[in-house]
Amino acid sequence: MIELVSSWRCFDGEQRVYKHDSKATGTPMEFAVFLPRRALNGEECPTLMYLSGLTCTWENMVSKGGSQRTAAELGMIIVSPDTSPRGEDVADDEAWDMGKSAGFYLNATQEPWAKHYRMEEYITQELPEILEEHFPVDLSALGVTGHSMGGHGALTLAMKNPGLFKSVSAFAPIVNPMNCPWGEKAFSGYLGSDRSTWASYDACELVKARGWKGRILIDQGTADSVLEVQLKPWAFEKACREEGVDLTLRMQGGYDHLYYFVATFLPDHIAWHYDELV
C-alpha cells in the first residue's frame, strides 16, 4: 500500500510524493512522481526514472531539476526515488559520502549495512512493481537517468537489467567507482574488502562484461571540481569505444557539478529518452 504525502498542480499535470513500507529495505521509503495530463486521464505513458546523487533525496530533482515542463509537453511520467533507506535504526556514517543519502544503488553484503541497504533490489524490483500497480506506467517503455552517484546507479542498473530499462543516460556519473575515493570507501564498507565483488557495480567493468545494445548519453561539466579525481568519464568512454557501445559524451564548457548544470540539460535528456522509448 502506498500513501499520498503531497500533491501540487504543475503544467496541467500533478507533482506528487508518496510513501510506503518497503519490503526490500525494511524501512519506510518515499518517492516522487510527476504525472502529465495523459497519465491523469489513465493513458499509459513512457516513464523515466531519475536517480539522485550523494546528500540528496527526491526533493532535489523535483524542486531544482526543472523536469516537469518537458515531461508535460511530451506526456512522460518522471519517477524520483530516494537515495537510501532512512530511519533511527538504519546504519549511518559520520561523513556525507556513505550511509543515509549515499546508498550507491547496491545491495550491501556487510554489517551493519546489509539489513537495510538494498537499493538495487528496491529500484529494480520493488519500485517498478509499485509503479505498474498504481500508475499508468508502461514498463516496456522505461528509461533511467541520474546525477553523480545517481548516474552511477543509472548506468550500472541499466546494464544489469536491460530487460527492465530500455534507455539510459547520466549527468556527471561516477563511472569507475572501483578506482575513485568515493567508490572505494563505499564499496569497502557495503561490499567488503574483496574487490572482485565490486565489479558488478562499476560501469566501466560492466560495459566490458555485458555491453549495451542501445545508445548512451552522458553530459559532463568541464568546471566540475571532482571531474579528475572522482568522475573520470574518459575511462567509460574508452571502455565503450573498445566494446563498440554507442556513447555520446558531451563535455559542457564552464558547467560544474550542481543542479544548475543538471537543470540546463535535463530537458535534452527527457526528450532523448522519449525518442528512445516510443
PDB file of C-alpha atoms in Angstrom:
ATOM      1  CA  MET A   1       0.000   0.000   0.000  1.00  0.00           C
ATOM      2  CA  ILE A   2       1.237   3.489  -0.826  1.00  0.00           C
ATOM      3  CA  GLU A   3       0.157   6.713   0.840  1.00  0.00           C
ATOM      4  CA  LEU A   4      -0.060  10.110  -0.843  1.00  0.00           C
ATOM      5  CA  VAL A   5       2.047  12.609   1.106  1.00  0.00           C
ATOM      6  CA  SER A   6       1.599  15.708  -1.052  1.00  0.00           C
ATOM      7  CA  SER A   7       0.393  16.810  -4.468  1.00  0.00           C
ATOM      8  CA  TRP A   8       0.821  20.008  -6.454  1.00  0.00           C
ATOM      9  CA  ARG A   9      -0.783  21.045  -9.743  1.00  0.00           C
ATOM     10  CA  CYS A  10       2.047  21.575 -12.243  1.00  0.00           C
ATOM     11  CA  PHE A  11       1.969  22.218 -16.024  1.00  0.00           C
ATOM     12  CA  ASP A  12      -1.532  20.780 -16.277  1.00  0.00           C
ATOM     13  CA  GLY A  13      -0.333  17.629 -14.525  1.00  0.00           C
ATOM     14  CA  GLU A  14       0.464  16.801 -10.909  1.00  0.00           C
ATOM     15  CA  GLN A  15       3.691  16.516  -8.986  1.00  0.00           C
ATOM     16  CA  ARG A  16       3.110  14.019  -6.193  1.00  0.00           C
ATOM     17  CA  VAL A  17       5.064  12.428  -3.351  1.00  0.00           C
ATOM     18  CA  TYR A  18       4.205   9.011  -1.913  1.00  0.00           C
ATOM     19  CA  LYS A  19       5.475   6.910   0.963  1.00  0.00           C
ATOM     20  CA  HIS A  20       5.236   3.208   1.652  1.00  0.00           C
ATOM     21  CA  ASP A  21       6.756   0.438   3.737  1.00  0.00           C
ATOM     22  CA  SER A  22       9.478  -1.183   1.678  1.00  0.00           C
ATOM     23  CA  LYS A  23       9.993  -4.945   1.772  1.00  0.00           C
ATOM     24  CA  ALA A  24      13.419  -4.544   0.169  1.00  0.00           C
ATOM     25  CA  THR A  25      14.895  -2.108   2.691  1.00  0.00           C
ATOM     26  CA  GLY A  26      12.682  -2.925   5.678  1.00  0.00           C
ATOM     27  CA  THR A  27      12.053   0.802   6.165  1.00  0.00           C
ATOM     28  CA  PRO A  28       9.553   3.442   5.103  1.00  0.00           C
ATOM     29  CA  MET A  29      10.509   4.873   1.699  1.00  0.00           C
ATOM     30  CA  GLU A  30       9.382   7.924  -0.247  1.00  0.00           C
ATOM     31  CA  PHE A  31       9.350   8.599  -3.958  1.00  0.00           C
ATOM     32  CA  ALA A  32       8.145  11.467  -6.114  1.00  0.00           C
ATOM     33  CA  VAL A  33       6.213  11.030  -9.356  1.00  0.00           C
ATOM     34  CA  PHE A  34       5.194  13.610 -11.947  1.00  0.00           C
ATOM     35  CA  LEU A  35       2.021  12.643 -13.769  1.00  0.00           C
ATOM     36  CA  PRO A  36       1.278  14.525 -17.004  1.00  0.00           C
ATOM     37  CA  ARG A  37      -2.307  15.118 -18.051  1.00  0.00           C
ATOM     38  CA  ARG A  38      -2.306  11.970 -20.205  1.00  0.00           C
ATOM     39  CA  ALA A  39      -1.442   9.894 -17.144  1.00  0.00           C
ATOM     40  CA  LEU A  40      -4.110  11.611 -15.056  1.00  0.00           C
ATOM     41  CA  ASN A  41      -6.568  10.610 -17.777  1.00  0.00           C
ATOM     42  CA  GLY A  42      -5.494   6.992 -17.392  1.00  0.00           C
ATOM     43  CA  GLU A  43      -3.386   6.699 -20.557  1.00  0.00           C
ATOM     44  CA  GLU A  44      -0.223   4.595 -20.363  1.00  0.00           C
ATOM     45  CA  CYS A  45       2.876   6.767 -20.646  1.00  0.00           C
ATOM     46  CA  PRO A  46       6.584   6.231 -21.223  1.00  0.00           C
ATOM     47  CA  THR A  47       8.396   6.667 -17.937  1.00  0.00           C
ATOM     48  CA  LEU A  48      11.791   7.969 -16.890  1.00  0.00           C
ATOM     49  CA  MET A  49      13.322   7.127 -13.515  1.00  0.00           C
ATOM     50  CA  TYR A  50      15.739   9.730 -12.144  1.00  0.00           C
ATOM     51  CA  LEU A  51      18.289   8.650  -9.526  1.00  0.00           C
ATOM     52  CA  SER A  52      19.727  11.412  -7.345  1.00  0.00           C
ATOM     53  CA  GLY A  53      23.277  11.775  -6.048  1.00  0.00           C
ATOM     54  CA  LEU A  54      25.171  11.991  -2.776  1.00  0.00           C
ATOM     55  CA  THR A  55      23.477  14.014   0.019  1.00  0.00           C
ATOM     56  CA  CYS A  56      20.216  14.163  -1.979  1.00  0.00           C
ATOM     57  CA  THR A  57      16.626  12.932  -1.771  1.00  0.00           C
ATOM     58  CA  TRP A  58      13.815  13.005  -4.338  1.00  0.00           C
ATOM     59  CA  GLU A  59      13.312  16.682  -3.441  1.00  0.00           C
ATOM     60  CA  ASN A  60      16.479  17.909  -5.172  1.00  0.00           C
ATOM     61  CA  MET A  61      15.237  16.691  -8.515  1.00  0.00           C
ATOM     62  CA  VAL A  62      11.651  17.814  -8.017  1.00  0.00           C
ATOM     63  CA  SER A  63      12.463  21.350  -6.856  1.00  0.00           C
ATOM     64  CA  LYS A  64      15.672  22.070  -8.794  1.00  0.00           C
ATOM     65  CA  GLY A  65      15.694  19.834 -11.869  1.00  0.00           C
ATOM     66  CA  GLY A  66      13.005  21.613 -13.872  1.00  0.00           C
ATOM     67  CA  SER A  67      11.794  18.376 -15.450  1.00  0.00           C
ATOM     68  CA  GLN A  68       8.057  18.963 -15.273  1.00  0.00           C
ATOM     69  CA  ARG A  69       7.554  21.297 -18.255  1.00  0.00           C
ATOM     70  CA  THR A  70       9.242  18.996 -20.774  1.00  0.00           C
ATOM     71  CA  ALA A  71       7.650  15.894 -19.272  1.00  0.00           C
ATOM     72  CA  ALA A  72       4.226  17.533 -19.523  1.00  0.00           C
ATOM     73  CA  GLU A  73       4.782  18.528 -23.158  1.00  0.00           C
ATOM     74  CA  LEU A  74       5.869  15.015 -24.140  1.00  0.00           C
ATOM     75  CA  GLY A  75       3.473  13.099 -21.910  1.00  0.00           C
ATOM     76  CA  MET A  76       6.132  11.345 -19.836  1.00  0.00           C
ATOM     77  CA  ILE A  77       5.965  10.170 -16.243  1.00  0.00           C
ATOM     78  CA  ILE A  78       9.026  11.078 -14.158  1.00  0.00           C
ATOM     79  CA  VAL A  79       9.779   8.996 -11.054  1.00  0.00           C
ATOM     80  CA  SER A  80      12.301  10.176  -8.459  1.00  0.00           C
ATOM     81  CA  PRO A  81      13.067   7.694  -5.646  1.00  0.00           C
ATOM     82  CA  ASP A  82      15.131   8.406  -2.551  1.00  0.00           C
ATOM     83  CA  THR A  83      18.842   7.618  -2.430  1.00  0.00           C
ATOM     84  CA  SER A  84      18.929   5.363   0.629  1.00  0.00           C
ATOM     85  CA  PRO A  85      16.884   3.814   3.422  1.00  0.00           C
ATOM     86  CA  ARG A  86      16.174   6.091   6.374  1.00  0.00           C
ATOM     87  CA  GLY A  87      15.130   5.744   9.998  1.00  0.00           C
ATOM     88  CA  GLU A  88      16.558   5.753  13.514  1.00  0.00           C
ATOM     89  CA  ASP A  89      17.610   2.095  13.343  1.00  0.00           C
ATOM     90  CA  VAL A  90      19.269   2.442   9.934  1.00  0.00           C
ATOM     91  CA  ALA A  91      23.075   2.351   9.972  1.00  0.00           C
ATOM     92  CA  ASP A  92      24.804   5.609   9.093  1.00  0.00           C
ATOM     93  CA  ASP A  93      28.260   7.108   8.720  1.00  0.00           C
ATOM     94  CA  GLU A  94      29.538  10.343  10.234  1.00  0.00           C
ATOM     95  CA  ALA A  95      30.609  11.595   6.812  1.00  0.00           C
ATOM     96  CA  TRP A  96      28.245  12.604   3.999  1.00  0.00           C
ATOM     97  CA  ASP A  97      29.631  10.200   1.379  1.00  0.00           C
ATOM     98  CA  MET A  98      28.355   6.975   2.945  1.00  0.00           C
ATOM     99  CA  GLY A  99      25.224   5.867   4.770  1.00  0.00           C
ATOM    100  CA  LYS A 100      21.975   7.816   4.616  1.00  0.00           C
ATOM    101  CA  SER A 101      21.722   9.771   1.348  1.00  0.00           C
ATOM    102  CA  ALA A 102      24.578   7.656  -0.037  1.00  0.00           C
ATOM    103  CA  GLY A 103      23.195   4.180  -0.729  1.00  0.00           C
ATOM    104  CA  PHE A 104      25.089   3.804  -4.045  1.00  0.00           C
ATOM    105  CA  TYR A 105      22.202   1.806  -5.543  1.00  0.00           C
ATOM    106  CA  LEU A 106      23.616  -1.555  -4.491  1.00  0.00           C
ATOM    107  CA  ASN A 107      22.697  -4.449  -2.220  1.00  0.00           C
ATOM    108  CA  ALA A 108      25.066  -4.319   0.750  1.00  0.00           C
ATOM    109  CA  THR A 109      26.536  -7.585   1.982  1.00  0.00           C
ATOM    110  CA  GLN A 110      28.458  -6.356   5.044  1.00  0.00           C
ATOM    111  CA  GLU A 111      27.267  -5.447   8.511  1.00  0.00           C
ATOM    112  CA  PRO A 112      25.856  -3.126   9.718  1.00  0.00           C
ATOM    113  CA  TRP A 113      24.673  -2.186   6.221  1.00  0.00           C
ATOM    114  CA  ALA A 114      23.253  -5.429   4.852  1.00  0.00           C
ATOM    115  CA  LYS A 115      19.943  -5.302   6.730  1.00  0.00           C
ATOM    116  CA  HIS A 116      18.595  -2.122   5.129  1.00  0.00           C
ATOM    117  CA  TYR A 117      20.877  -1.018   2.299  1.00  0.00           C
ATOM    118  CA  ARG A 118      19.262  -2.915  -0.548  1.00  0.00           C
ATOM    119  CA  MET A 119      18.723  -0.114  -3.021  1.00  0.00           C
ATOM    120  CA  GLU A 120      19.433  -2.242  -6.085  1.00  0.00           C
ATOM    121  CA  GLU A 121      16.570  -4.567  -5.178  1.00  0.00           C
ATOM    122  CA  TYR A 122      14.352  -1.601  -4.360  1.00  0.00           C
ATOM    123  CA  ILE A 123      14.980   0.234  -7.637  1.00  0.00           C
ATOM    124  CA  THR A 124      14.897  -2.746  -9.994  1.00  0.00           C
ATOM    125  CA  GLN A 125      12.235  -4.948  -8.389  1.00  0.00           C
ATOM    126  CA  GLU A 126      10.018  -3.373  -5.767  1.00  0.00           C
ATOM    127  CA  LEU A 127       9.548   0.125  -7.162  1.00  0.00           C
ATOM    128  CA  PRO A 128       8.695  -0.999 -10.732  1.00  0.00           C
ATOM    129  CA  GLU A 129       6.051  -3.326  -9.314  1.00  0.00           C
ATOM    130  CA  ILE A 130       4.560  -0.448  -7.311  1.00  0.00           C
ATOM    131  CA  LEU A 131       4.578   1.830 -10.342  1.00  0.00           C
ATOM    132  CA  GLU A 132       2.876  -0.743 -12.535  1.00  0.00           C
ATOM    133  CA  GLU A 133       0.196  -1.422  -9.907  1.00  0.00           C
ATOM    134  CA  HIS A 134      -0.687   2.172  -9.061  1.00  0.00           C
ATOM    135  CA  PHE A 135       0.084   4.315 -12.126  1.00  0.00           C
ATOM    136  CA  PRO A 136      -0.414   4.109 -15.917  1.00  0.00           C
ATOM    137  CA  VAL A 137       3.248   3.236 -16.416  1.00  0.00           C
ATOM    138  CA  ASP A 138       4.283   1.284 -19.494  1.00  0.00           C
ATOM    139  CA  LEU A 139       7.168  -0.832 -18.207  1.00  0.00           C
ATOM    140  CA  SER A 140       8.077  -1.717 -21.792  1.00  0.00           C
ATOM    141  CA  ALA A 141       8.978   1.969 -22.185  1.00  0.00           C
ATOM    142  CA  LEU A 142      11.016   2.622 -19.018  1.00  0.00           C
ATOM    143  CA  GLY A 143      14.255   4.598 -19.046  1.00  0.00           C
ATOM    144  CA  VAL A 144      16.678   5.625 -16.328  1.00  0.00           C
ATOM    145  CA  THR A 145      18.953   8.592 -15.762  1.00  0.00           C
ATOM    146  CA  GLY A 146      20.726  10.098 -12.782  1.00  0.00           C
ATOM    147  CA  HIS A 147      23.257  12.563 -11.443  1.00  0.00           C
ATOM    148  CA  SER A 148      26.670  11.754  -9.925  1.00  0.00           C
ATOM    149  CA  MET A 149      26.086   8.757  -7.637  1.00  0.00           C
ATOM    150  CA  GLY A 150      22.711   8.511  -9.355  1.00  0.00           C
ATOM    151  CA  GLY A 151      24.439   8.481 -12.728  1.00  0.00           C
ATOM    152  CA  HIS A 152      26.479   5.551 -11.450  1.00  0.00           C
ATOM    153  CA  GLY A 153      23.228   3.884 -10.445  1.00  0.00           C
ATOM    154  CA  ALA A 154      21.570   4.567 -13.787  1.00  0.00           C
ATOM    155  CA  LEU A 155      24.437   3.116 -15.827  1.00  0.00           C
ATOM    156  CA  THR A 156      25.050   0.046 -13.695  1.00  0.00           C
ATOM    157  CA  LEU A 157      21.411  -0.876 -13.101  1.00  0.00           C
ATOM    158  CA  ALA A 158      20.557  -0.441 -16.778  1.00  0.00           C
ATOM    159  CA  MET A 159      23.400  -2.668 -17.944  1.00  0.00           C
ATOM    160  CA  LYS A 160      22.476  -5.305 -15.360  1.00  0.00           C
ATOM    161  CA  ASN A 161      18.765  -5.097 -16.198  1.00  0.00           C
ATOM    162  CA  PRO A 162      18.385  -4.489 -19.937  1.00  0.00           C
ATOM    163  CA  GLY A 163      15.010  -6.206 -19.867  1.00  0.00           C
ATOM    164  CA  LEU A 164      13.737  -3.529 -17.480  1.00  0.00           C
ATOM    165  CA  PHE A 165      15.450  -0.335 -18.609  1.00  0.00           C
ATOM    166  CA  LYS A 166      15.235   0.347 -22.335  1.00  0.00           C
ATOM    167  CA  SER A 167      17.210   3.620 -22.313  1.00  0.00           C
ATOM    168  CA  VAL A 168      19.928   5.138 -20.131  1.00  0.00           C
ATOM    169  CA  SER A 169      21.674   8.474 -19.714  1.00  0.00           C
ATOM    170  CA  ALA A 170      23.583  10.244 -16.951  1.00  0.00           C
ATOM    171  CA  PHE A 171      24.829  13.576 -15.636  1.00  0.00           C
ATOM    172  CA  ALA A 172      28.402  13.677 -14.298  1.00  0.00           C
ATOM    173  CA  PRO A 173      28.257   9.981 -13.312  1.00  0.00           C
ATOM    174  CA  ILE A 174      30.740   8.143 -11.120  1.00  0.00           C
ATOM    175  CA  VAL A 175      31.709   5.701 -13.881  1.00  0.00           C
ATOM    176  CA  ASN A 176      34.651   3.916 -12.275  1.00  0.00           C
ATOM    177  CA  PRO A 177      33.907   3.716  -8.524  1.00  0.00           C
ATOM    178  CA  MET A 178      36.403   0.882  -8.039  1.00  0.00           C
ATOM    179  CA  ASN A 179      39.107   3.461  -8.692  1.00  0.00           C
ATOM    180  CA  CYS A 180      37.967   6.666  -7.021  1.00  0.00           C
ATOM    181  CA  PRO A 181      37.807   7.725  -3.346  1.00  0.00           C
ATOM    182  CA  TRP A 182      34.007   7.899  -3.111  1.00  0.00           C
ATOM    183  CA  GLY A 183      33.551   4.446  -4.569  1.00  0.00           C
ATOM    184  CA  GLU A 184      36.432   2.796  -2.751  1.00  0.00           C
ATOM    185  CA  LYS A 185      35.109   3.967   0.610  1.00  0.00           C
ATOM    186  CA  ALA A 186      31.511   2.964  -0.099  1.00  0.00           C
ATOM    187  CA  PHE A 187      32.330  -0.378  -1.684  1.00  0.00           C
ATOM    188  CA  SER A 188      34.732  -1.309   1.118  1.00  0.00           C
ATOM    189  CA  GLY A 189      32.007  -0.664   3.656  1.00  0.00           C
ATOM    190  CA  TYR A 190      28.985  -2.042   1.830  1.00  0.00           C
ATOM    191  CA  LEU A 191      30.612  -4.953  -0.041  1.00  0.00           C
ATOM    192  CA  GLY A 192      33.779  -5.791   1.911  1.00  0.00           C
ATOM    193  CA  SER A 193      37.457  -5.926   1.033  1.00  0.00           C
ATOM    194  CA  ASP A 194      37.223  -8.455  -1.811  1.00  0.00           C
ATOM    195  CA  ARG A 195      37.474  -6.168  -4.848  1.00  0.00           C
ATOM    196  CA  SER A 196      36.261  -8.904  -7.177  1.00  0.00           C
ATOM    197  CA  THR A 197      32.767  -8.342  -5.758  1.00  0.00           C
ATOM    198  CA  TRP A 198      32.912  -4.662  -6.685  1.00  0.00           C
ATOM    199  CA  ALA A 199      32.985  -5.148 -10.449  1.00  0.00           C
ATOM    200  CA  SER A 200      29.236  -5.733 -10.732  1.00  0.00           C
ATOM    201  CA  TYR A 201      28.690  -2.163  -9.518  1.00  0.00           C
ATOM    202  CA  ASP A 202      31.283  -0.462 -11.728  1.00  0.00           C
ATOM    203  CA  ALA A 203      30.079   0.926 -15.077  1.00  0.00           C
ATOM    204  CA  CYS A 204      33.469   0.511 -16.744  1.00  0.00           C
ATOM    205  CA  GLU A 205      33.656  -3.149 -15.780  1.00  0.00           C
ATOM    206  CA  LEU A 206      30.012  -3.813 -16.634  1.00  0.00           C
ATOM    207  CA  VAL A 207      30.224  -2.391 -20.139  1.00  0.00           C
ATOM    208  CA  LYS A 208      33.172  -4.707 -20.767  1.00  0.00           C
ATOM    209  CA  ALA A 209      31.309  -7.711 -19.381  1.00  0.00           C
ATOM    210  CA  ARG A 210      27.767  -7.036 -20.603  1.00  0.00           C
ATOM    211  CA  GLY A 211      27.864  -4.207 -23.150  1.00  0.00           C
ATOM    212  CA  TRP A 212      24.740  -2.233 -24.066  1.00  0.00           C
ATOM    213  CA  LYS A 213      22.698  -2.657 -27.234  1.00  0.00           C
ATOM    214  CA  GLY A 214      21.354   0.878 -27.402  1.00  0.00           C
ATOM    215  CA  ARG A 215      22.755   4.351 -27.170  1.00  0.00           C
ATOM    216  CA  ILE A 216      24.067   6.070 -24.031  1.00  0.00           C
ATOM    217  CA  LEU A 217      24.074   9.830 -23.416  1.00  0.00           C
ATOM    218  CA  ILE A 218      26.302  11.480 -20.786  1.00  0.00           C
ATOM    219  CA  ASP A 219      26.668  15.185 -20.022  1.00  0.00           C
ATOM    220  CA  GLN A 220      29.687  16.307 -18.001  1.00  0.00           C
ATOM    221  CA  GLY A 221      30.692  19.823 -16.974  1.00  0.00           C
ATOM    222  CA  THR A 222      34.293  20.850 -17.639  1.00  0.00           C
ATOM    223  CA  ALA A 223      34.369  23.036 -14.494  1.00  0.00           C
ATOM    224  CA  ASP A 224      33.288  20.183 -12.235  1.00  0.00           C
ATOM    225  CA  SER A 225      35.557  20.257  -9.165  1.00  0.00           C
ATOM    226  CA  VAL A 226      35.504  16.451  -8.820  1.00  0.00           C
ATOM    227  CA  LEU A 227      35.984  15.653 -12.503  1.00  0.00           C
ATOM    228  CA  GLU A 228      39.597  14.486 -12.329  1.00  0.00           C
ATOM    229  CA  VAL A 229      39.543  12.584  -9.028  1.00  0.00           C
ATOM    230  CA  GLN A 230      36.047  11.116  -8.706  1.00  0.00           C
ATOM    231  CA  LEU A 231      34.312  11.008 -12.102  1.00  0.00           C
ATOM    232  CA  LYS A 232      36.834  10.168 -14.848  1.00  0.00           C
ATOM    233  CA  PRO A 233      34.373   9.963 -17.771  1.00  0.00           C
ATOM    234  CA  TRP A 234      37.193   9.190 -20.187  1.00  0.00           C
ATOM    235  CA  ALA A 235      37.546   5.755 -18.545  1.00  0.00           C
ATOM    236  CA  PHE A 236      33.982   4.884 -19.508  1.00  0.00           C
ATOM    237  CA  GLU A 237      34.418   6.454 -22.940  1.00  0.00           C
ATOM    238  CA  LYS A 238      37.433   4.223 -23.562  1.00  0.00           C
ATOM    239  CA  ALA A 239      35.583   1.101 -22.379  1.00  0.00           C
ATOM    240  CA  CYS A 240      32.588   1.880 -24.595  1.00  0.00           C
ATOM    241  CA  ARG A 241      34.793   2.502 -27.601  1.00  0.00           C
ATOM    242  CA  GLU A 242      36.577  -0.812 -27.097  1.00  0.00           C
ATOM    243  CA  GLU A 243      33.280  -2.686 -26.756  1.00  0.00           C
ATOM    244  CA  GLY A 244      31.549  -0.937 -29.639  1.00  0.00           C
ATOM    245  CA  VAL A 245      28.934   0.739 -27.441  1.00  0.00           C
ATOM    246  CA  ASP A 246      27.339   3.891 -28.878  1.00  0.00           C
ATOM    247  CA  LEU A 247      28.221   6.535 -26.267  1.00  0.00           C
ATOM    248  CA  THR A 248      27.728  10.269 -26.718  1.00  0.00           C
ATOM    249  CA  LEU A 249      29.834  12.070 -24.104  1.00  0.00           C
ATOM    250  CA  ARG A 250      29.166  15.814 -24.164  1.00  0.00           C
ATOM    251  CA  MET A 251      31.720  17.904 -22.275  1.00  0.00           C
ATOM    252  CA  GLN A 252      29.867  21.083 -21.382  1.00  0.00           C
ATOM    253  CA  GLY A 253      32.179  24.065 -21.052  1.00  0.00           C
ATOM    254  CA  GLY A 254      32.086  26.018 -17.781  1.00  0.00           C
ATOM    255  CA  TYR A 255      29.473  23.888 -16.004  1.00  0.00           C
ATOM    256  CA  ASP A 256      30.124  22.491 -12.515  1.00  0.00           C
ATOM    257  CA  HIS A 257      28.582  19.618 -10.548  1.00  0.00           C
ATOM    258  CA  LEU A 258      25.494  21.383  -9.205  1.00  0.00           C
ATOM    259  CA  TYR A 259      21.839  21.422 -10.198  1.00  0.00           C
ATOM    260  CA  TYR A 260      22.246  24.499 -12.384  1.00  0.00           C
ATOM    261  CA  PHE A 261      24.119  22.109 -14.676  1.00  0.00           C
ATOM    262  CA  VAL A 262      21.506  19.366 -14.377  1.00  0.00           C
ATOM    263  CA  ALA A 263      18.602  21.768 -14.971  1.00  0.00           C
ATOM    264  CA  THR A 264      20.277  23.144 -18.095  1.00  0.00           C
ATOM    265  CA  PHE A 265      20.488  19.801 -19.870  1.00  0.00           C
ATOM    266  CA  LEU A 266      17.728  17.722 -18.264  1.00  0.00           C
ATOM    267  CA  PRO A 267      15.140  18.770 -20.887  1.00  0.00           C
ATOM    268  CA  ASP A 268      17.508  17.411 -23.559  1.00  0.00           C
ATOM    269  CA  HIS A 269      17.741  14.109 -21.723  1.00  0.00           C
ATOM    270  CA  ILE A 270      13.988  13.780 -21.248  1.00  0.00           C
ATOM    271  CA  ALA A 271      13.411  14.377 -24.974  1.00  0.00           C
ATOM    272  CA  TRP A 272      16.241  11.952 -25.809  1.00  0.00           C
ATOM    273  CA  HIS A 273      14.671   9.232 -23.658  1.00  0.00           C
ATOM    274  CA  TYR A 274      11.280   9.886 -25.221  1.00  0.00           C
ATOM    275  CA  ASP A 275      12.744   9.275 -28.663  1.00  0.00           C
ATOM    276  CA  GLU A 276      14.403   6.078 -27.438  1.00  0.00           C
ATOM    277  CA  LEU A 277      11.266   4.729 -25.763  1.00  0.00           C
ATOM    278  CA  VAL A 278       8.415   5.468 -28.168  1.00  0.00           C
TER     279      VAL A 278
END
